[in-house]
Coordinates of C-alpha atoms and ligand atoms in Angstrom, one line a residue:
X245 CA -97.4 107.1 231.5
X246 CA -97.8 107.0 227.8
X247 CA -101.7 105.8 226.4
X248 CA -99.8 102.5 225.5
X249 CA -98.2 102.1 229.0
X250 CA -101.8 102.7 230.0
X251 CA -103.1 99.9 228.2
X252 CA -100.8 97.6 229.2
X253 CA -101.3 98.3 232.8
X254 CA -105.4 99.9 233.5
X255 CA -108.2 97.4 233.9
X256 CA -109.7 99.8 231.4
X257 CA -107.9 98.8 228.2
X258 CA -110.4 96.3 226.8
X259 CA -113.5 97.6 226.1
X260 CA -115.2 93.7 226.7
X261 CA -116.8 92.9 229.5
X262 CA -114.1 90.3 230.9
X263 CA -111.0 92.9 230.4
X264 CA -108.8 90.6 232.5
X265 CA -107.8 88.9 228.9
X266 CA -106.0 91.9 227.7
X267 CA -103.5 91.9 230.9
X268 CA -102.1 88.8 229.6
X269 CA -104.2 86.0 231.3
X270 CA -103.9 83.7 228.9
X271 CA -106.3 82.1 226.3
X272 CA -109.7 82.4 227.9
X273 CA -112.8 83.2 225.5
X274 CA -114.0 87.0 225.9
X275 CA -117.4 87.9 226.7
X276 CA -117.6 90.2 224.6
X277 CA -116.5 87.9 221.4
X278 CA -118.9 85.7 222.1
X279 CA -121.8 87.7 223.3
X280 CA -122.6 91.1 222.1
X281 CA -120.6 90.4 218.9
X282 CA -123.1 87.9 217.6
X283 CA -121.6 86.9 214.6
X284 CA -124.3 86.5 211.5
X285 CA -123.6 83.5 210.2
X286 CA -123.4 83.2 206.6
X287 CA -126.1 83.8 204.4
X288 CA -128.0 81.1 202.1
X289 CA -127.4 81.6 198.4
X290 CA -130.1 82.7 196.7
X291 CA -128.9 81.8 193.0
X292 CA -127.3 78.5 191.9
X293 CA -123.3 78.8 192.9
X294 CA -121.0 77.0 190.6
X295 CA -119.4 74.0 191.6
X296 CA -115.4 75.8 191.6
X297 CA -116.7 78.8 193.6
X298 CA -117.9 76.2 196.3
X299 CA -114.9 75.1 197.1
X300 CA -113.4 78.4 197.9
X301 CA -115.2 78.5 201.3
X302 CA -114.6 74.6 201.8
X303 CA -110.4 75.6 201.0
X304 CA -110.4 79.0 203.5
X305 CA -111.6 76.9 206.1
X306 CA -109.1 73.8 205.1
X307 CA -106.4 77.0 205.5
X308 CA -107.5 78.1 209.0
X309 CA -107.4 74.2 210.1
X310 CA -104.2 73.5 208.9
X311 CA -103.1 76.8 210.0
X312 CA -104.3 76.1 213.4
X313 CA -103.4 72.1 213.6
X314 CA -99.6 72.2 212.0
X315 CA -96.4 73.1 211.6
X316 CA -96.6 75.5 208.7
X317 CA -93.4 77.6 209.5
X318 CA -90.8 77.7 207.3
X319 CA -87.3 76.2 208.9
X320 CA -85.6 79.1 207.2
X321 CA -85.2 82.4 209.5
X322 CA -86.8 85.5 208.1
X323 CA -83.1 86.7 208.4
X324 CA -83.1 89.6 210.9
X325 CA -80.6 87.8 213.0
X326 CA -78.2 88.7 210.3
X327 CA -78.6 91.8 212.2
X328 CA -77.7 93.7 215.1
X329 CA -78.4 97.1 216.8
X330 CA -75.3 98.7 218.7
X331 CA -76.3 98.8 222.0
X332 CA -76.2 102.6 223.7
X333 CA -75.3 101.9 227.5
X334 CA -75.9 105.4 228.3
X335 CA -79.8 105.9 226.0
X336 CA -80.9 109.2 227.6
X337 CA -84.5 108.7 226.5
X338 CA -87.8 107.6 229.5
X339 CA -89.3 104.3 228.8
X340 CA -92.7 106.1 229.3
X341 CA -91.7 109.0 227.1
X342 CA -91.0 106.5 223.7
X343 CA -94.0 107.3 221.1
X344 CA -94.6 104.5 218.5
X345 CA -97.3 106.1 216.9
X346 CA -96.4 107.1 213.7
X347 CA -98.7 108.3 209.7
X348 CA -99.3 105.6 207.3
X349 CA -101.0 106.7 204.1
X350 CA -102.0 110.2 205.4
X351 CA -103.8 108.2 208.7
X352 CA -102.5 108.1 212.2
X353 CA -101.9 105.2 213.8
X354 CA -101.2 104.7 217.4
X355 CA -98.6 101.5 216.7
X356 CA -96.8 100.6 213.3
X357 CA -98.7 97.5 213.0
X358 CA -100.6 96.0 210.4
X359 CA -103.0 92.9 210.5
X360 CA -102.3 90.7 207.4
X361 CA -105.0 89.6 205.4
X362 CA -106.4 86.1 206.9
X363 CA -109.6 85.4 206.2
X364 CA -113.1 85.9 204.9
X365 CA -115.4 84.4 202.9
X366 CA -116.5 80.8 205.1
X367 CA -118.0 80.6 208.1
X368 CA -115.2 80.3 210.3
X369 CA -113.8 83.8 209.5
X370 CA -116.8 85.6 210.6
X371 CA -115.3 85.0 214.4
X372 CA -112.1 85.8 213.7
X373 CA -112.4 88.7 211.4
X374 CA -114.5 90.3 214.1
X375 CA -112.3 89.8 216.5
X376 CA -109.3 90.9 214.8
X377 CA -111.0 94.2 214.2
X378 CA -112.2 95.0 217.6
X379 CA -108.3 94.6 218.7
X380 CA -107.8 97.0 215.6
X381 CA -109.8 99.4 216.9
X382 CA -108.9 98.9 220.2
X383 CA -105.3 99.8 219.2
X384 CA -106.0 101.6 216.2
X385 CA -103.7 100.3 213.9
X386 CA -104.6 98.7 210.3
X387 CA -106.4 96.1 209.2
X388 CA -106.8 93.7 205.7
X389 CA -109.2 91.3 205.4
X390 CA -108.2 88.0 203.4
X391 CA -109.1 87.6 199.5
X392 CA -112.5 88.6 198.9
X393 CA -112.9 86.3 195.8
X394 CA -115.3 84.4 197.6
X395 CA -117.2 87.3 197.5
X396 CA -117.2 88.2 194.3
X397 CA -118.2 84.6 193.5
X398 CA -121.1 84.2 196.0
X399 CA -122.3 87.6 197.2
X400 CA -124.0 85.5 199.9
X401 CA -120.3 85.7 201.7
X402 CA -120.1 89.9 201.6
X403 CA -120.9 89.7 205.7
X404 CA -118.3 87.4 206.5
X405 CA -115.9 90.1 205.2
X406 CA -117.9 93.1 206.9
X407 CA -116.3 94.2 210.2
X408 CA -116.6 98.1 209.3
X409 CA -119.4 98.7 212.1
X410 CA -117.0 97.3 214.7
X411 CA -114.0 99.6 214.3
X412 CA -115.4 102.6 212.5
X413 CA -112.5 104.6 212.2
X414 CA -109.6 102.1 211.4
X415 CA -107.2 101.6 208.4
X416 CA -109.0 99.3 206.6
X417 CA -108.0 97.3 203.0
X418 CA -109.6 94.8 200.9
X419 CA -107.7 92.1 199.4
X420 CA -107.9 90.3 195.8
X421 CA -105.4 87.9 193.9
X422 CA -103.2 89.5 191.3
X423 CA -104.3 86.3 189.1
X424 CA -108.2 87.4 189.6
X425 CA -107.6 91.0 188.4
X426 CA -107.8 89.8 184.3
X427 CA -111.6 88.4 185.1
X428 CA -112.7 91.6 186.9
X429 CA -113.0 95.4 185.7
X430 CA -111.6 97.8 187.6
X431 CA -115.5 98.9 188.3
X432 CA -116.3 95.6 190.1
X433 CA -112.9 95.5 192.0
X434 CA -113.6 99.5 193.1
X435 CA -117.0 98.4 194.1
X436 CA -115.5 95.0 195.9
X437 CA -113.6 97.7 198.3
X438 CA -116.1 100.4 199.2
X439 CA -119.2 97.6 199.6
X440 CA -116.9 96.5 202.7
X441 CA -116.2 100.3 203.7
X442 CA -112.3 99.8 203.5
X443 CA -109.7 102.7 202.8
X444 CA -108.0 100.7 200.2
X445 CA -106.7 97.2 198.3
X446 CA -104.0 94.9 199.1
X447 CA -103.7 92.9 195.9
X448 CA -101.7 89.8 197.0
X449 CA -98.5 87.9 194.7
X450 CA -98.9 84.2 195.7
X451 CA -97.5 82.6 192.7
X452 CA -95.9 79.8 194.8
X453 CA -98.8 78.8 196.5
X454 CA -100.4 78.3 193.2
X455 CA -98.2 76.3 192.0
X456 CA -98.6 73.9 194.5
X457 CA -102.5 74.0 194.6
X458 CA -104.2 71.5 192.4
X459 CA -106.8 74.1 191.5
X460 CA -104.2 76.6 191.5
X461 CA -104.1 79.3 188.8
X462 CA -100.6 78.5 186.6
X463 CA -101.3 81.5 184.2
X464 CA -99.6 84.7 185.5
X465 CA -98.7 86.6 182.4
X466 CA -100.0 90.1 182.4
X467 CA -100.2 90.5 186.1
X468 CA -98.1 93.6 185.7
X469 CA -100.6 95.2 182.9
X470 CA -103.8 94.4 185.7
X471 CA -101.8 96.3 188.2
X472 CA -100.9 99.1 186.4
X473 CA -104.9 99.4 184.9
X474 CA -106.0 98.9 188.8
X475 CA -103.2 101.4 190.0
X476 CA -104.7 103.9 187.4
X477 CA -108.1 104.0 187.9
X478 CA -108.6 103.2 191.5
X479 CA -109.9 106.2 194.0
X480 CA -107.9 104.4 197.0
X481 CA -104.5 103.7 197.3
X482 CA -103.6 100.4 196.2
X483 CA -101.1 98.3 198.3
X484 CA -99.1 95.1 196.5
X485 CA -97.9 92.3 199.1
X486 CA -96.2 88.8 198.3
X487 CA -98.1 85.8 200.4
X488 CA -94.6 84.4 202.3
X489 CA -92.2 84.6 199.6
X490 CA -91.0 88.2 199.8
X491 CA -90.6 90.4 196.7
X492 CA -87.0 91.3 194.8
X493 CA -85.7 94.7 193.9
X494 CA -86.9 94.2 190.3
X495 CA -90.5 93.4 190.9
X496 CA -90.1 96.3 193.5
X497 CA -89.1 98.9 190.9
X498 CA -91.8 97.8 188.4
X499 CA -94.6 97.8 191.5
X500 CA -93.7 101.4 191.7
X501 CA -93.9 102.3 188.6
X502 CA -96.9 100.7 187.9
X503 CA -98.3 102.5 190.3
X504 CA -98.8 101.4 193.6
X505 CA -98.8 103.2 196.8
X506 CA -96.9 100.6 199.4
X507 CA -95.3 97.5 199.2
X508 CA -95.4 95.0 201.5
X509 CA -92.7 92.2 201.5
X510 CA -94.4 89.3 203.0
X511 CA -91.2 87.6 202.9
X512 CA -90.2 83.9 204.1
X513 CA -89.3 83.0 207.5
X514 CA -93.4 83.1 208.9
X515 CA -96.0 81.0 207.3
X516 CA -95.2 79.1 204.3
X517 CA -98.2 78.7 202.1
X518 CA -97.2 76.1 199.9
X519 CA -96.4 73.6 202.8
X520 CA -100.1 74.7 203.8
X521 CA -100.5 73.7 200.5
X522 CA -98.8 70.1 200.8
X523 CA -100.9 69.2 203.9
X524 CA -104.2 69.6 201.6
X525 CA -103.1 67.8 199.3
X526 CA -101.4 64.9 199.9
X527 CA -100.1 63.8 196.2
X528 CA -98.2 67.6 196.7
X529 CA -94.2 67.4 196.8
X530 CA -92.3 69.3 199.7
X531 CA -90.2 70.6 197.2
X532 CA -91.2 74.1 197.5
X533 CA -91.8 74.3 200.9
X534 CA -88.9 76.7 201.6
X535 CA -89.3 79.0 198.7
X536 CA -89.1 82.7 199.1
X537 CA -86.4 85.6 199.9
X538 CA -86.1 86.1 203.3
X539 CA -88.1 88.5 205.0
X540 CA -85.0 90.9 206.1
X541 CA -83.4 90.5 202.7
X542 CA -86.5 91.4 200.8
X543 CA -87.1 94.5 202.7
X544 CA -83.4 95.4 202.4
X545 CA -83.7 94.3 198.3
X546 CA -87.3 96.8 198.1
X547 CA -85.7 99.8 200.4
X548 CA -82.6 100.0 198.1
X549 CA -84.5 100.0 195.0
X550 CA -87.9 101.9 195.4
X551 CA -88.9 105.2 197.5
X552 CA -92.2 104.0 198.5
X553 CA -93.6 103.0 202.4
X554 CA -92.6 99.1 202.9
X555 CA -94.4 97.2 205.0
X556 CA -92.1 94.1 206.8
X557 CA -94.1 91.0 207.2
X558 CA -93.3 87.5 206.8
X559 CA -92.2 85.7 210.5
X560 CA -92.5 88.7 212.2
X561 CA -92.4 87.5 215.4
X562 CA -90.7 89.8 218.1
X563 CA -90.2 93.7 219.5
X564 CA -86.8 93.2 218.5
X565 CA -87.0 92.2 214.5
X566 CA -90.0 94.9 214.3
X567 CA -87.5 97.7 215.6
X568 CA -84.9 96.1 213.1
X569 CA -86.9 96.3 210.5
X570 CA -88.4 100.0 210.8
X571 CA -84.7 100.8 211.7
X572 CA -84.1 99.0 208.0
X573 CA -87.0 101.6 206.8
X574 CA -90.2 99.7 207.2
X575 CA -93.2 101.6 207.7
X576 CA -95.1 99.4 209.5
X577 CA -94.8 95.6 210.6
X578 CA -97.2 92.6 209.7
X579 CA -98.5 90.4 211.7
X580 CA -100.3 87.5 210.1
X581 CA -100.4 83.7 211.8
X582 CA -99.8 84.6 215.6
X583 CA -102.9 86.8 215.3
X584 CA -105.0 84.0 213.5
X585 CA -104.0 81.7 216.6
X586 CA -104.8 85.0 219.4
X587 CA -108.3 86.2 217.1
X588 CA -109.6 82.0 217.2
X589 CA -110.0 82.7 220.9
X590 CA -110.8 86.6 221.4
X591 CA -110.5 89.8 220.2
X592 CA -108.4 90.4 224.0
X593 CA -105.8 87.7 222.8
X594 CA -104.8 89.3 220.0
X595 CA -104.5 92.9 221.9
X596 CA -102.7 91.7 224.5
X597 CA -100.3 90.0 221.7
X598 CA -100.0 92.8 220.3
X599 CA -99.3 95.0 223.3
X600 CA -96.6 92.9 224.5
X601 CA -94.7 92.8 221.0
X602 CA -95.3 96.5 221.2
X603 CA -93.8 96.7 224.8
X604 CA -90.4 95.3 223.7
X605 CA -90.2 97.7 220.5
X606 CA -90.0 100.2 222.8
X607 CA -87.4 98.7 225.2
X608 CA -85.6 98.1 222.0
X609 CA -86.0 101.7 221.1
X610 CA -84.6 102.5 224.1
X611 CA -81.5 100.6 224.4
X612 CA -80.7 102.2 221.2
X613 CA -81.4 105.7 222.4
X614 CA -84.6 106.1 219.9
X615 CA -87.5 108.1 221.4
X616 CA -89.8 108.0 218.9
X617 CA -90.2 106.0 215.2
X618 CA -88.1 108.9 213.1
X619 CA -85.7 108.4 215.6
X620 CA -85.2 104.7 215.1
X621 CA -85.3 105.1 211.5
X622 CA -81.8 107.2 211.6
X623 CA -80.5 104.4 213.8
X624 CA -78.0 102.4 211.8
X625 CA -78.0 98.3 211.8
X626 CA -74.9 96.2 211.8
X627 CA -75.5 93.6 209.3
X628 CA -73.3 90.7 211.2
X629 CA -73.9 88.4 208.1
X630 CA -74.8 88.1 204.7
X631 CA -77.9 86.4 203.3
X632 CA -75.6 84.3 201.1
X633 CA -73.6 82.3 203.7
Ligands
FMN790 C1 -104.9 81.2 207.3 C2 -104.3 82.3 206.5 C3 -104.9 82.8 205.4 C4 -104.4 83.8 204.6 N1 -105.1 84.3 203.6 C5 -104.6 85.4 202.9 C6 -105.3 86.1 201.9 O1 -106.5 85.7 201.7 N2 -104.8 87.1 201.2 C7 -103.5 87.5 201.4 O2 -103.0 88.4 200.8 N3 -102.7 86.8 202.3 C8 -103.2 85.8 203.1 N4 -102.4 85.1 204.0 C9 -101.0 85.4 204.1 C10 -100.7 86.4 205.2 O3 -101.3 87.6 205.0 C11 -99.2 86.6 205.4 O4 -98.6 87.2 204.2 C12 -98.4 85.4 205.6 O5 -99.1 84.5 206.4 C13 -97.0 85.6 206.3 O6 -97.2 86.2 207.5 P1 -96.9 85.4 208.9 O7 -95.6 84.7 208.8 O8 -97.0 86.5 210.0 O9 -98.0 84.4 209.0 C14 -103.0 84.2 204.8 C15 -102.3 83.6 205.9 C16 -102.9 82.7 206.7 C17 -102.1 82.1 207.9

């Protein structure tokens, strides 16, 4: 039995005190999430905030509602049904002998997943941030926390992103706007990262979203320039994901060369921010609601044009599209809403979410003969349609 067969199965998996969660009960509130995690609430100010940087806590928690309360899925696929595996009737390969783990950034992880950035920075992302990290240490995979603007704004905030004591030796990355990088010197963005312990910095494209936000910022020339200055001088590697609207082969090549260290698509099919967007705001259009390059055809786009580690994210949804898209030469799959909605109950929900997406990659893996992740990298996808029909 492999350590992930062992999770699934051993009473032991869930270091809480009510491990029953992690077998799949259902959404009951962990003991351990509620009572030795004792969330610090967030602190007073101390200086006078300004009026715009109060509304960034009152607009993350207006995110996580709507998040929580609606449909914000795009109706557009994120494309991997365009695409097929050939099935191998005769696999040769152990269930219990298929190994997920895999190196990301020079670190081990025990399953190519990644939790998206999500939140930080009001009060109800304490909860969820600290439970999203004890299932990251739990399974050892990587972490982001959401924008950390709210930080930077109000200091006050820094504990709301701080989850470092709970899973001490995880892949962790801060997270900034590519919009906020022209305010800040590379000095204050450095320090943004290490005051939260983290390995690294996601700097997140959402130029879409802002668009559609009335406070939204509008002004996105020399984005690439910030990047690049970032990409320079930062001691970490630095990681460049879209927000739901995927990224092109162009944008990929000039990521690269600007200096980055991964890409991660965050393409459409998942959440769609700027219908998120539409429900705050009820004088917003629906017009963009389904902008974005599909999540398969933006990883496709990025893995023709650039040698860097992709990350696939965007509507990632099933064992099947994340086996599709390593076998399409993802490093690692993202995993943004469906852990929001796991992590608002306990850290056990989103383990056990995450277990049983992890479960089917490996049946996938098998039925196409694929006993570990370099193996299902060689294994070639049928593309049954193209993106333009
Ligand atoms: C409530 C919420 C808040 C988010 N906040 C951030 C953020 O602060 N920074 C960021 O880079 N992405 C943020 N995202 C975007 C996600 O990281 C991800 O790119 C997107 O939701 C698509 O993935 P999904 O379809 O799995 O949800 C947020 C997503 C949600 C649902």
């Amino acid at each position: 039995m492999t350590a992930l067969e062992g999770k699934r199965f051993s009473k032991t998996s869930c270091r809480s005190q009510d491990a029953e969660h992690c077998m799949g009960k259902g959404p009951v509130r962990c003991a351990a999430d509620s009572i030795d995690a004792g969330p610090p609430k967030p602190r007073a100010p101390t200086q006078p905030i300004s009026a715009k940087s109060r509304q960034i806590p009152r607009r993350k928690n207006e995110h996580i509602s709507i998040c929580l309360k609606k449909d914000v899925c795009f109706r557009k696929t994120n494309g991997f049904e365009r695409y097929d595996f050939n099935h191998k009737a005769l696999p040769e390969v152990n269930l219990a002998d298929i190994d997920i783990s895999t190196t990301f950034l020079s670190k081990h992880l025990s399953l190519p997943f990644f939790i998206e950035a999500l939140c930080g920075g009001s009060s109800k992302s304490i909860q969820i941030n600290r439970n999203l990290a004890r299932a990251a240490a739990e399974l050892n995979i990587a972490m982001g926390v959401g924008s950390q603007r709210a930080m930077l704004k109000n200091p006050e905030l820094t504990n709301t992103y701080q989850i470092r004591e709970l899973a001490p030796a995880i892949l962790l990355f801060g997270n900034i706007g590519a919009t906020q990088l022209s305010e800040l010197n590379t000095e204050t963005i450095i320090n943004m990262v290490q005051t939260i312990g983290a390995d690294g910095l996601v700097i997140h494209l959402n130029a879409a979203q802002e668009m559609c936000q009335p406070e939204g910022d509008t002004d996105w020339r020399n984005v690439y320039f910030n990047i690049q200055r970032v990409c320079a001088q930062s001691p970490f590697p630095i990681i460049v994901k879209e927000s739901g609207c995927g990224i092109d082969a162009e944008t990929a090549r000039n990521l690269a060369s600007a200096g980055v260290a991964c890409i991660d698509v965050a393409g459409a099919g998942g959440t769609s921010f700027t219908k998120v967007e539409a429900y705050r705001d009820k004088q917003n259009s629906q017009t963009f609601d389904e902008w974005g390059i599909p999540t398969a055809e933006s990883l496709k786009r990025c893995r023709q044009s650039v040698d860097l580690p992709l990350i696939a994210s965007g509507g990632m949804r099933t064992g099947i599209e994340c086996a599709k898209a390593i076998a399409m030469g993802a490093s690692l799959v993202g995993f943004a809403l469906p852990l929001l909605q796991a992590a608002i109950r306990s850290h056990c929900d989103v383990v056990s979410y995450l277990l049983q997406i992890a479960n089917d990659l490996k049946k996938t893996m098998l039925l196409v003969g694929a006993k570990d992740i370099a193996a299902l990298k060689q294994v070639a996808l049928l593309q049954l349609s193209s993106y333009a029909i």
